[in-house]
PDB file of C-alpha atoms and ligand atoms in Angstrom:
ATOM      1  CA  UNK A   1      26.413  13.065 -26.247  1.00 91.00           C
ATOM      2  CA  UNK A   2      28.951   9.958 -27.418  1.00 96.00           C
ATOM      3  CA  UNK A   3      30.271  12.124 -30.039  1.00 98.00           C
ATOM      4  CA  UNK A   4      31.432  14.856 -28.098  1.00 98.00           C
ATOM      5  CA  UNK A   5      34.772  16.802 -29.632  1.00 98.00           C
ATOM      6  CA  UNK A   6      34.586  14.521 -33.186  1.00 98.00           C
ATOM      7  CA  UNK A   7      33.549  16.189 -36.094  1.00 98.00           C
ATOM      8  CA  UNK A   8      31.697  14.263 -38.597  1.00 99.00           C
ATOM      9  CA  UNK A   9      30.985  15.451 -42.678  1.00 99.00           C
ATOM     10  CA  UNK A  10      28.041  13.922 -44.203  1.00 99.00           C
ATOM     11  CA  UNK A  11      27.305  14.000 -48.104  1.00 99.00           C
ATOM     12  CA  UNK A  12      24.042  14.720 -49.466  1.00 98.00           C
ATOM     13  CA  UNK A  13      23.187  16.147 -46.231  1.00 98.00           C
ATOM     14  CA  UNK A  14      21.104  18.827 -47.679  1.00 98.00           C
ATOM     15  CA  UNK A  15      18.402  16.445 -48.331  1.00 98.00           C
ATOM     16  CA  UNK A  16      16.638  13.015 -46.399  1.00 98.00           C
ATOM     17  CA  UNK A  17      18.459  10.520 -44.678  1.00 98.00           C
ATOM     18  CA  UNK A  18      21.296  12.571 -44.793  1.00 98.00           C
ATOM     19  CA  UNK A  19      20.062  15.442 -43.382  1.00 98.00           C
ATOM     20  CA  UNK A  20      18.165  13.579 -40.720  1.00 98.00           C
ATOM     21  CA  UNK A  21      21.883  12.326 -40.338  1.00 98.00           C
ATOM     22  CA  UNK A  22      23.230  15.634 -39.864  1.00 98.00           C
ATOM     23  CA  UNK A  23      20.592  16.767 -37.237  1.00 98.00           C
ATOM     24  CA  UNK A  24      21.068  13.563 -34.969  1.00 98.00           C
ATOM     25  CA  UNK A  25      24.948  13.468 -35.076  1.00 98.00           C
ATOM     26  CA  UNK A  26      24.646  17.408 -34.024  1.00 98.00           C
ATOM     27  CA  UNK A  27      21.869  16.150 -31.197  1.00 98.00           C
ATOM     28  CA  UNK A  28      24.777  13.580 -30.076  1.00 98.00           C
ATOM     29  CA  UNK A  29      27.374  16.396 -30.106  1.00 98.00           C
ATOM     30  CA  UNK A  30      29.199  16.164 -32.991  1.00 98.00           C
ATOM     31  CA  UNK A  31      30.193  19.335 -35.146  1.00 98.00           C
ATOM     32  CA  UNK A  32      29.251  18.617 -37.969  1.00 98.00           C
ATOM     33  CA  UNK A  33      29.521  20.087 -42.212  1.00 98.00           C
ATOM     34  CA  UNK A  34      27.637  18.576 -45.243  1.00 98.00           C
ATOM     35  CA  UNK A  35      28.867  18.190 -48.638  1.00 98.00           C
ATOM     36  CA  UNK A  36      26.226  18.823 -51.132  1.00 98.00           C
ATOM     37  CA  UNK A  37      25.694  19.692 -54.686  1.00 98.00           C
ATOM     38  CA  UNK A  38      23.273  22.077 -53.136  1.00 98.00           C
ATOM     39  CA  UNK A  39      24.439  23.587 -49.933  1.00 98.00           C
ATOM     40  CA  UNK A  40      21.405  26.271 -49.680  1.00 97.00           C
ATOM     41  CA  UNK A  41      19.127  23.642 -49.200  1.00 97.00           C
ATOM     42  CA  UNK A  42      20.947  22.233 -45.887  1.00 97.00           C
ATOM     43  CA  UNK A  43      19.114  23.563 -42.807  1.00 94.00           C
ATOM     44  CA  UNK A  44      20.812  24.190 -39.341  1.00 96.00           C
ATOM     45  CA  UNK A  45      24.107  22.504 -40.570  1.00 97.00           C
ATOM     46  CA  UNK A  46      27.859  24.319 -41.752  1.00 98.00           C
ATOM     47  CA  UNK A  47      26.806  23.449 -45.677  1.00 98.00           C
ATOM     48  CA  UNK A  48      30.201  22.991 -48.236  1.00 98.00           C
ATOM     49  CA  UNK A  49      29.184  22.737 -51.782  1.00 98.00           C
ATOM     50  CA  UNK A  50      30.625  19.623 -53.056  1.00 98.00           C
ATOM     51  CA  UNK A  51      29.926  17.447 -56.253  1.00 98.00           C
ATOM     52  CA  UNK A  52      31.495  13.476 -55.597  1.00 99.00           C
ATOM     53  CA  UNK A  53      31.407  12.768 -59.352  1.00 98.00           C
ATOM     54  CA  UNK A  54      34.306  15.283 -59.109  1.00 98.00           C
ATOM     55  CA  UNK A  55      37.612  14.643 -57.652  1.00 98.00           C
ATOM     56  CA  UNK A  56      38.917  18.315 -57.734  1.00 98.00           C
ATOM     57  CA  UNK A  57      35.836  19.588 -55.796  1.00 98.00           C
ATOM     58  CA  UNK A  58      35.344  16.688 -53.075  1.00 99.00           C
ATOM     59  CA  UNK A  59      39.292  17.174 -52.093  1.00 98.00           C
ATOM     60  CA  UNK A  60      38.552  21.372 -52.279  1.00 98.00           C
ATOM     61  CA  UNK A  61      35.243  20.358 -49.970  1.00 99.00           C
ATOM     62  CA  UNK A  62      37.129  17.695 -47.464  1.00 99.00           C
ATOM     63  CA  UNK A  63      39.901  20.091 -46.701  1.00 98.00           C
ATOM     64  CA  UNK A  64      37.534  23.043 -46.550  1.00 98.00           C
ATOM     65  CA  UNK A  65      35.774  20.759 -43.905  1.00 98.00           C
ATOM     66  CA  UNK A  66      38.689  19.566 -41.965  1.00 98.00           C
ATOM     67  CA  UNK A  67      40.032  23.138 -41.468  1.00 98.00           C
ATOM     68  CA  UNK A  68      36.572  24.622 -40.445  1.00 98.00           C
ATOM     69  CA  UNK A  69      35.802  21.838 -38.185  1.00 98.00           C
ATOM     70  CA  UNK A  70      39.548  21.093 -37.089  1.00 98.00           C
ATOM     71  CA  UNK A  71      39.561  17.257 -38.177  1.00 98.00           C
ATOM     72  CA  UNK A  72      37.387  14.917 -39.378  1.00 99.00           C
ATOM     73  CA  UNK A  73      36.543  11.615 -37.325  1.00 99.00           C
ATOM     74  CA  UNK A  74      32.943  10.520 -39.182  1.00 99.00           C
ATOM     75  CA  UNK A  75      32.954  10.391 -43.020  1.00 99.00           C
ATOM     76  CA  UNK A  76      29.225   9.351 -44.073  1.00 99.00           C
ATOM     77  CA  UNK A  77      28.823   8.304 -47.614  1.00 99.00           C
ATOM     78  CA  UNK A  78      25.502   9.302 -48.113  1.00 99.00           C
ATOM     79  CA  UNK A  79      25.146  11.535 -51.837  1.00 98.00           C
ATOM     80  CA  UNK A  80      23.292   9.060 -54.586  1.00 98.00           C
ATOM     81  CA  UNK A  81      21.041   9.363 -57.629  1.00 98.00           C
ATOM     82  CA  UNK A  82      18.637   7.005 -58.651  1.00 97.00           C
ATOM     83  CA  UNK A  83      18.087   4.652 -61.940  1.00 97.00           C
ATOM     84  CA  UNK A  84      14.911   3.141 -63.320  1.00 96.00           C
ATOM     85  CA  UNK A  85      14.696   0.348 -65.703  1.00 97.00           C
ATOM     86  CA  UNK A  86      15.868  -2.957 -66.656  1.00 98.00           C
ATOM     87  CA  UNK A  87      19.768  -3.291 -68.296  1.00 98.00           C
ATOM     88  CA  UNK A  88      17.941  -2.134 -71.617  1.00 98.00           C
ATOM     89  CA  UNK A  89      16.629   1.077 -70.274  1.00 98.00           C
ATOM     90  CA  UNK A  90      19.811   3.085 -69.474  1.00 98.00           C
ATOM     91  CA  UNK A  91      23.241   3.593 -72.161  1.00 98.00           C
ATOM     92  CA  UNK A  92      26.512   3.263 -71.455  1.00 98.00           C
ATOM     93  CA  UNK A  93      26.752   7.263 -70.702  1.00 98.00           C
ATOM     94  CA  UNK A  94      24.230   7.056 -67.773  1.00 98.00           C
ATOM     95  CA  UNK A  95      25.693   3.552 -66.133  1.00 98.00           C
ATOM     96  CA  UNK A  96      28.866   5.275 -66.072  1.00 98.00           C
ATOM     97  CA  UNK A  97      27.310   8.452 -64.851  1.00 98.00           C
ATOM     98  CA  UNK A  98      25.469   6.372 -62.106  1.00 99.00           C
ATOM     99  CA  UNK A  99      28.616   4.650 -60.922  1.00 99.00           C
ATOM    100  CA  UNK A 100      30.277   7.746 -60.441  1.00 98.00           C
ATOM    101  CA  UNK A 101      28.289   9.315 -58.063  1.00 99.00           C
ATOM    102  CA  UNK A 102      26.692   6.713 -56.158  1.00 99.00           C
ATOM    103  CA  UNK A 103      30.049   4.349 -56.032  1.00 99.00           C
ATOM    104  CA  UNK A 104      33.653   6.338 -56.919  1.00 99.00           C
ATOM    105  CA  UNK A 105      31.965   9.416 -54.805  1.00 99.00           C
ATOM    106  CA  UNK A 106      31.856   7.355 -51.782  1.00 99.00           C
ATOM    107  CA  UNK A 107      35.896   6.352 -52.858  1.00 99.00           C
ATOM    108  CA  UNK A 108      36.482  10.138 -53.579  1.00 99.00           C
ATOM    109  CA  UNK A 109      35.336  11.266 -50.050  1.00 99.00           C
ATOM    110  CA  UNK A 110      36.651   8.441 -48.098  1.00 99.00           C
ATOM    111  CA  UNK A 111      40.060   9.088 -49.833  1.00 98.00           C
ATOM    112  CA  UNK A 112      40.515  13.009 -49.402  1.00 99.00           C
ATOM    113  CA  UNK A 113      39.470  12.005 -45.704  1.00 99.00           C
ATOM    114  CA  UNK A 114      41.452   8.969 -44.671  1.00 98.00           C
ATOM    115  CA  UNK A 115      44.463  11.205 -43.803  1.00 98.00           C
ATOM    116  CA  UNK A 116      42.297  12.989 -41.336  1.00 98.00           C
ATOM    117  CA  UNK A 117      40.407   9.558 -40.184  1.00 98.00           C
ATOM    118  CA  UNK A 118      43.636   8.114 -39.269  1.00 98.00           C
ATOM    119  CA  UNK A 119      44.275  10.908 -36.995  1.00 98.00           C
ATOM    120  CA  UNK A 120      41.461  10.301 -34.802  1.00 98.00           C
ATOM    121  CA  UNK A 121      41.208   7.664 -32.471  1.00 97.00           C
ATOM    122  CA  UNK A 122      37.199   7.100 -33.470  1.00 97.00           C
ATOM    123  CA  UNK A 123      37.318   7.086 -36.962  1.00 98.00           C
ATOM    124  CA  UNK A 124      34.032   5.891 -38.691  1.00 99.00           C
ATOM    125  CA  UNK A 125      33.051   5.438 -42.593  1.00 99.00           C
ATOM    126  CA  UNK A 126      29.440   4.921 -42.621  1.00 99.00           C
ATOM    127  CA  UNK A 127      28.356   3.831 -46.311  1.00 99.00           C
ATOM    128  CA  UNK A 128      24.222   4.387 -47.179  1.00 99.00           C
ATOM    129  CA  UNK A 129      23.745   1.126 -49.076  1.00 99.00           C
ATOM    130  CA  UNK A 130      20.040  -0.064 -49.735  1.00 98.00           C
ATOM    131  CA  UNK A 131      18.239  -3.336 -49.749  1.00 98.00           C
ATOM    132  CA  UNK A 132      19.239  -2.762 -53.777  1.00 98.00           C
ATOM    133  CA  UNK A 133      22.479  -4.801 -52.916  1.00 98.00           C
ATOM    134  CA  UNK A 134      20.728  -7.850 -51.222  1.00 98.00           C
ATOM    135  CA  UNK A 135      17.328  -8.258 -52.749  1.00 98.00           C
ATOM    136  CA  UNK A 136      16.663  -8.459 -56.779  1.00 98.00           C
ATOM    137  CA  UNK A 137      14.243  -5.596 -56.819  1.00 97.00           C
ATOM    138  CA  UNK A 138      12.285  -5.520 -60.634  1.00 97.00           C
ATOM    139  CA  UNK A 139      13.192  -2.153 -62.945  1.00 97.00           C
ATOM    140  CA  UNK A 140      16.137  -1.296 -60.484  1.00 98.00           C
ATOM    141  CA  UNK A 141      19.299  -2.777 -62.618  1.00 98.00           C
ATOM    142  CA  UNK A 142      21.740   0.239 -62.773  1.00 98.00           C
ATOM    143  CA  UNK A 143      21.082   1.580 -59.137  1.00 98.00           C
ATOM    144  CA  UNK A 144      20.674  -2.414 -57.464  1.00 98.00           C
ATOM    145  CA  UNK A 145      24.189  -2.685 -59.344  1.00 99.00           C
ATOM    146  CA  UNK A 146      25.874   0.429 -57.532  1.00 99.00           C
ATOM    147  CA  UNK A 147      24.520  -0.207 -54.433  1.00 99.00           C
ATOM    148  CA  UNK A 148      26.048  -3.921 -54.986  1.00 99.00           C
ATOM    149  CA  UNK A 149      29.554  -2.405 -55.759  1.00 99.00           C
ATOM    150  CA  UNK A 150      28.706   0.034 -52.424  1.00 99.00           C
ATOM    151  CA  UNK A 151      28.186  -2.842 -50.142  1.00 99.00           C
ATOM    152  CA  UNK A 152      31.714  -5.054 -51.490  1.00 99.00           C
ATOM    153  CA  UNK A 153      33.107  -1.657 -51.432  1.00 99.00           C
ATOM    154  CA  UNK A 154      32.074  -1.461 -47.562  1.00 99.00           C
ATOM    155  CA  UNK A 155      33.620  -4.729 -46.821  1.00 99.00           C
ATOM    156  CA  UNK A 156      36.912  -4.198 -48.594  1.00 99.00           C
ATOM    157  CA  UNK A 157      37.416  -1.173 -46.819  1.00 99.00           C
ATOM    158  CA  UNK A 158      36.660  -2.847 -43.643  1.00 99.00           C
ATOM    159  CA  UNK A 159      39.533  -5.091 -44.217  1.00 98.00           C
ATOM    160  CA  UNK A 160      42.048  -2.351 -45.608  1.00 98.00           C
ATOM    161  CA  UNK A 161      41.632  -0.102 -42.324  1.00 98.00           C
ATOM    162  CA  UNK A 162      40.511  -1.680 -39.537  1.00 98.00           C
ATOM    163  CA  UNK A 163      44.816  -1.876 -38.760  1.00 98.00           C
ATOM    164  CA  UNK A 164      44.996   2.140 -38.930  1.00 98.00           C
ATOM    165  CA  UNK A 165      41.825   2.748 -36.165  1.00 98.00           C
ATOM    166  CA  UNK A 166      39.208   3.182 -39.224  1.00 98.00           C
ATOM    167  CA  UNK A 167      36.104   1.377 -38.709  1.00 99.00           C
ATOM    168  CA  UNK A 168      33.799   1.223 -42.162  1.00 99.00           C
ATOM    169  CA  UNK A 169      29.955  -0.297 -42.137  1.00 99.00           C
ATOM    170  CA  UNK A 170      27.245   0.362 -44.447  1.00 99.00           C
ATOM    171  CA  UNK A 171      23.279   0.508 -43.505  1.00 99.00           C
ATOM    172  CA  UNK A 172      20.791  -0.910 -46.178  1.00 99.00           C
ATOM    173  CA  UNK A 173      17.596   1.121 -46.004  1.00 98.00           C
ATOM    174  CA  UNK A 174      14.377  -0.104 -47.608  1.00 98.00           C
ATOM    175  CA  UNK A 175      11.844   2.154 -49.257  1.00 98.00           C
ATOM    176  CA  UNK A 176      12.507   5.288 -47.454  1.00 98.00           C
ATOM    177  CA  UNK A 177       9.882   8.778 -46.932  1.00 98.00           C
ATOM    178  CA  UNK A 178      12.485  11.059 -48.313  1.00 97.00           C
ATOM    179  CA  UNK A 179      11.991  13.619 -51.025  1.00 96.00           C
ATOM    180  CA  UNK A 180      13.665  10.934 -53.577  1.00 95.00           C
ATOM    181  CA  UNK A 181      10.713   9.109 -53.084  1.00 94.00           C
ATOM    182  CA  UNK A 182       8.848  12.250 -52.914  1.00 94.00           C
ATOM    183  CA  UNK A 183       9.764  12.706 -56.825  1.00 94.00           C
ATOM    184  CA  UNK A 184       9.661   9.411 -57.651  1.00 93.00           C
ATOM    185  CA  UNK A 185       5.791   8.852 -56.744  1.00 95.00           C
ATOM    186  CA  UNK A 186       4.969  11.803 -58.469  1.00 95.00           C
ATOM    187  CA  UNK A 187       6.318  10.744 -61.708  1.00 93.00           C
ATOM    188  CA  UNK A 188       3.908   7.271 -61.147  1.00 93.00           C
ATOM    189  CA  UNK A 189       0.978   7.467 -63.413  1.00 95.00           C
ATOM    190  CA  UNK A 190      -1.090   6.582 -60.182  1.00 97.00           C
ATOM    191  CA  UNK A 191       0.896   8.124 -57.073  1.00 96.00           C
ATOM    192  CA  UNK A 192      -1.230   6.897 -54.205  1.00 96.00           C
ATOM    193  CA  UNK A 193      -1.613   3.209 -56.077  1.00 97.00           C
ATOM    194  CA  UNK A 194       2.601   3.349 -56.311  1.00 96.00           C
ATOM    195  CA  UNK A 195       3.089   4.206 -52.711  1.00 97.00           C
ATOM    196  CA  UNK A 196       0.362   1.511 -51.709  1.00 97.00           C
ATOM    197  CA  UNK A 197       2.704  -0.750 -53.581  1.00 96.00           C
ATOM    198  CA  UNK A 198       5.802   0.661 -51.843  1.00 96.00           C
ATOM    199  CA  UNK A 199       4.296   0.096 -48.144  1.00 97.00           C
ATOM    200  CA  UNK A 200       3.055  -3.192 -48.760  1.00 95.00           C
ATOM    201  CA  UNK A 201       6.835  -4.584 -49.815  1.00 95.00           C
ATOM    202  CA  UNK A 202       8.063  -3.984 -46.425  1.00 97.00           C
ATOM    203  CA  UNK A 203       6.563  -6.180 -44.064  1.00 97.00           C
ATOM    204  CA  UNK A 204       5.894  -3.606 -41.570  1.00 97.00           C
ATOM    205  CA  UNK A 205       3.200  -1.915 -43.611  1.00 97.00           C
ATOM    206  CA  UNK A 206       4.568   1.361 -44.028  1.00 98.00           C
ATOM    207  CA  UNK A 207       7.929   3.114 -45.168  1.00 98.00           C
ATOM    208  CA  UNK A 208      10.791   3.702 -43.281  1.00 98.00           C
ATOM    209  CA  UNK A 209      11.388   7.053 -42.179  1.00 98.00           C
ATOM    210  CA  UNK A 210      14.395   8.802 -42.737  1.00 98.00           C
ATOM    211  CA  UNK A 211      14.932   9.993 -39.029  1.00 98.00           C
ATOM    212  CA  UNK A 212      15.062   5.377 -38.148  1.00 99.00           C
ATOM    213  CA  UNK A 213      17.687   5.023 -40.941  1.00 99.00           C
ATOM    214  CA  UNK A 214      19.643   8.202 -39.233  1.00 99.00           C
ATOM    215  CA  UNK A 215      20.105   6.388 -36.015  1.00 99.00           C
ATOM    216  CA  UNK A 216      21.307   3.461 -37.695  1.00 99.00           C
ATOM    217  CA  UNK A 217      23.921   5.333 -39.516  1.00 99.00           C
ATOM    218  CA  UNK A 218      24.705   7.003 -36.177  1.00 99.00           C
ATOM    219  CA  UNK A 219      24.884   3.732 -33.785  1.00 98.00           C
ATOM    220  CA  UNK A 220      27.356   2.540 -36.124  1.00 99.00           C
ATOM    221  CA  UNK A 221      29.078   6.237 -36.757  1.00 99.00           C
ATOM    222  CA  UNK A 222      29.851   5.602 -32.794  1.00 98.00           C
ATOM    223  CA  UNK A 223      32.636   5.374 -30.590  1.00 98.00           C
ATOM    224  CA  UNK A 224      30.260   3.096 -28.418  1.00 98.00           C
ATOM    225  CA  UNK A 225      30.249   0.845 -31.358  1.00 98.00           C
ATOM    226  CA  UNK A 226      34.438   0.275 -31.435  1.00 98.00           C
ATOM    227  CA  UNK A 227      34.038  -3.816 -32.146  1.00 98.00           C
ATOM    228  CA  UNK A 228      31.574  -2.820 -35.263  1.00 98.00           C
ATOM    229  CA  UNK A 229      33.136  -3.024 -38.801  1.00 98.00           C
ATOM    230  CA  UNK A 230      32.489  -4.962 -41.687  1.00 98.00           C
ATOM    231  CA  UNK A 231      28.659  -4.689 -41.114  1.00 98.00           C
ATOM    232  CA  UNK A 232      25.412  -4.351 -43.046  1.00 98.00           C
ATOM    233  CA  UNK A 233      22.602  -2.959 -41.103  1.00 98.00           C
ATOM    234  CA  UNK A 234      19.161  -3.401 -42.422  1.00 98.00           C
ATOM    235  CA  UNK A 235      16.964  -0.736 -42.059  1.00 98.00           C
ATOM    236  CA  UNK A 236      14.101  -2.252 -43.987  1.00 98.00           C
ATOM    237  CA  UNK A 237      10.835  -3.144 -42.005  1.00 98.00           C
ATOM    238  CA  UNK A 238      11.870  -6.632 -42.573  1.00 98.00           C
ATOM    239  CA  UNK A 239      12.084  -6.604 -46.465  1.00 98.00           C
ATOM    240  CA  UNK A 240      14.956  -8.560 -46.812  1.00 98.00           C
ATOM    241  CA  UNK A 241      15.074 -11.056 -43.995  1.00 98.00           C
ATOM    242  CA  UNK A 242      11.348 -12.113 -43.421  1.00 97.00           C
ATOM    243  CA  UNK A 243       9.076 -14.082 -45.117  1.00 95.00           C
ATOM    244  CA  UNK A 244       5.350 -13.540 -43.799  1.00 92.00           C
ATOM    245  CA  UNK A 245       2.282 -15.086 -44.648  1.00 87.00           C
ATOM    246  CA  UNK A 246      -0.726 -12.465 -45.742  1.00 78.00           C
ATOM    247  CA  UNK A 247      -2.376 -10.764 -43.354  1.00 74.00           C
ATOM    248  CA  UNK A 248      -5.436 -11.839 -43.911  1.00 74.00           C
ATOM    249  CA  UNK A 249      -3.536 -15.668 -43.645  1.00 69.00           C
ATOM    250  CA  UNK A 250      -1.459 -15.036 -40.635  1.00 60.00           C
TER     251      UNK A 250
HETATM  252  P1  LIG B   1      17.519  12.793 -51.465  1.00 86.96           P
HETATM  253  O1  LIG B   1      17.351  12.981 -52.936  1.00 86.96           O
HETATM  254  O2  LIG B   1      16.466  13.283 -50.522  1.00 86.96           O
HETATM  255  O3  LIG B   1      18.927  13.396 -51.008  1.00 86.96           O
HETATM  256  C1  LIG B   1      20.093  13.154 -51.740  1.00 86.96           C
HETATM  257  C2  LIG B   1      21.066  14.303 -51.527  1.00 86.96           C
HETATM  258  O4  LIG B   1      22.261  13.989 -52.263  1.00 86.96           O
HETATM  259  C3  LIG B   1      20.544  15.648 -52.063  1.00 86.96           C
HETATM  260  O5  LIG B   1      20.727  16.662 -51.089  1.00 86.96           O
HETATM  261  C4  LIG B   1      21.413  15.892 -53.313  1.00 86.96           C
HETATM  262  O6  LIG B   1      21.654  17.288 -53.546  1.00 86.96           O
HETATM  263  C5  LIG B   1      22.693  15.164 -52.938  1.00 86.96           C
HETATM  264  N1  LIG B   1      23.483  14.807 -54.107  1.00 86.96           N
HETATM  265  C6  LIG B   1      23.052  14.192 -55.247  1.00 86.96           C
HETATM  266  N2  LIG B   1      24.066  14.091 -56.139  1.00 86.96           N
HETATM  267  C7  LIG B   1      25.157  14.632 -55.534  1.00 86.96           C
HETATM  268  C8  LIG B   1      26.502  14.837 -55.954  1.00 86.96           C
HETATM  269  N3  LIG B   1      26.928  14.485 -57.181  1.00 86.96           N
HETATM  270  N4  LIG B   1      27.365  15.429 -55.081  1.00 86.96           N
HETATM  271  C9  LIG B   1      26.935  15.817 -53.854  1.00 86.96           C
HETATM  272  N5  LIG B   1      25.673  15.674 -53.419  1.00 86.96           N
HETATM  273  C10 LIG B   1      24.794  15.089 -54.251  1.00 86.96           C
HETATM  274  O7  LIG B   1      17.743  11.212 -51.282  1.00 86.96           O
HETATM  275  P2  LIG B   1      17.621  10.201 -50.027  1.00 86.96           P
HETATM  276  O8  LIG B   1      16.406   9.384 -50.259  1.00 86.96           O
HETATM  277  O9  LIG B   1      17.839  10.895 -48.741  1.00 86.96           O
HETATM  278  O10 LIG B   1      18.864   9.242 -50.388  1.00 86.96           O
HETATM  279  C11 LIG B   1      20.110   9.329 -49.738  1.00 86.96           C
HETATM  280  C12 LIG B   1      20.851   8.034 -49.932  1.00 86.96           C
HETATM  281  O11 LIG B   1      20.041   6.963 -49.461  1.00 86.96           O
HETATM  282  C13 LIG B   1      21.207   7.678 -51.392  1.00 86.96           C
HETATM  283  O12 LIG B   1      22.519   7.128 -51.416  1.00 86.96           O
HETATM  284  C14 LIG B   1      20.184   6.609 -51.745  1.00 86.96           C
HETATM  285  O13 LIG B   1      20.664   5.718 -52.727  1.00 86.96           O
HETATM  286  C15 LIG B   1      20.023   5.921 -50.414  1.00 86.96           C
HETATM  287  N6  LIG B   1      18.766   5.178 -50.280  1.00 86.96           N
HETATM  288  C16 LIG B   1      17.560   5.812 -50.344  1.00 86.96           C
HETATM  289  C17 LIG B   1      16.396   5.073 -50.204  1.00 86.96           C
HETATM  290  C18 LIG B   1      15.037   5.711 -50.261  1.00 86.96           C
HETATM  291  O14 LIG B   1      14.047   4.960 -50.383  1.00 86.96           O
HETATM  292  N7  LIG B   1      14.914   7.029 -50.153  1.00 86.96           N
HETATM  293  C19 LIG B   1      16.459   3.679 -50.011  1.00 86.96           C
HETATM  294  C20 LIG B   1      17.718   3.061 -49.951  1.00 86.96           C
HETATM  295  C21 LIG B   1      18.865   3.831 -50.079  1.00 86.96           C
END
């Protein structure tokens, strides 16, 4: 029960990781709202409707937040769209739509909160990133690029307010079971093939589930985890860091 008396808003908490997110941070004690595009969806959580690609209705949603939960000590940046396709796939309308809601949404929250972050004492930003920023993953050029931005973002942040108690980290999941993934494998012209394909990139065998990237989000969302900033936590069955021989080879 480290989080105790802090109240934490989560984005896209309605859905996935971030609702997984939600549940645990409420398990640890925190009170917690999400800001979604699609509040009804959000299940045993205060639900705010909020869309980050706009700056009038994220500072509406933070303040609506801060007042119902009296402060906010967690911010996690956790609302973002997906992109298919190489840099020929996508105009200059949908990059730019892209960026603004997986990158500037995470600025727009973390703004309209930092006055209430640096009131805290435990103040946490915790970014979702992806193994998109760290590994060049094929027909993924748009999204690895915001999630790129996301992590440099993470780090720059870091820097800027560590001095005012406001510790900022980002977790880099790999293929997640979320309904994102959900939709994505049923738009594959062979669905059970593309998830075959999905399992077998992380080393592990399997995808990760979004209840294992929730507790990294909340390990790093926690006062236990003061020294902590600056980070990138993979959450990837290995994807990124190992190299392994076949398993038939091994
Ligand atoms: P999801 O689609 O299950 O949930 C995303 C949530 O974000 C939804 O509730 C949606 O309503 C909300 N949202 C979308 N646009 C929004 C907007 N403009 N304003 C407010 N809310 C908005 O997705 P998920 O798989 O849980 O993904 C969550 C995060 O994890 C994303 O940032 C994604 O890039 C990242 N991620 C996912 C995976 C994966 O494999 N699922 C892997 C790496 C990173």
């Amino acid at each position: 029960m480290e989080f105790a008396g802090l109240k934490a808003i989560v984005t896209g908490g309605a859905s996935g990781i971030g609702a997984a997110t939600a549940k645990l941070l409420q398990e640890r004690g925190a009170d917690v709202a999400v800001l979604d595009l699609n509040p009804d969806q959000a299940a045993g959580v205060k639900a705010i409707r909020c869309d980050v690609s706009d700056d009038a209705s994220v500072r509406r949603a933070v303040e609506e937040a801060a007042e119902q939960l009296g402060g906010i000590d967690v911010v996690v940046n956790n609302a973002g769209v997906g992109a298919q396709g190489t840099i020929e796939a996508n105009d200059d309308d949908e990059w730019h739509r892209v960026f603004d809601i997986n990158v500037l949404g995470m600025v727009r929250v973390s703004r309209a909160a930092l006055p209430h972050l640096r009131r805290s004492g435990h103040a946490a930003i915790v970014n979702t990133c992806s193994v998109a920023a760290t590994a060049g993953l094929p027909q993924r050029a748009l999204y690895s690029a915001t999630k790129g931005a996301v992590l440099s973002l993470t780090l720059a942040m870091a820097a800027d307010h560590l001095q005012e108690g406001v510790r900022v980290n980002c977790v880099n999941p790999g293929t997640a079971d979320t309904p994102w993934i959900g939709r994505l494998l049923s738009s594959a012209p062979d669905p059970a093939a593309e998830r075959a394909a999905l399992e077998a990139r992380q080393p592990h065998g399997r995808l990760v589930s979004p209840e294992e990237v929730a507790a990294a989000i909340v390990y790093l969302a926690s006062p236990l985890s003061g020294s902590t900033t600056g980070v990138d936590l993979a959450v990837d069955g290995g994807m990124q860091a190992l190299r392994l021989r076949p398993r038939s080879a091994s």
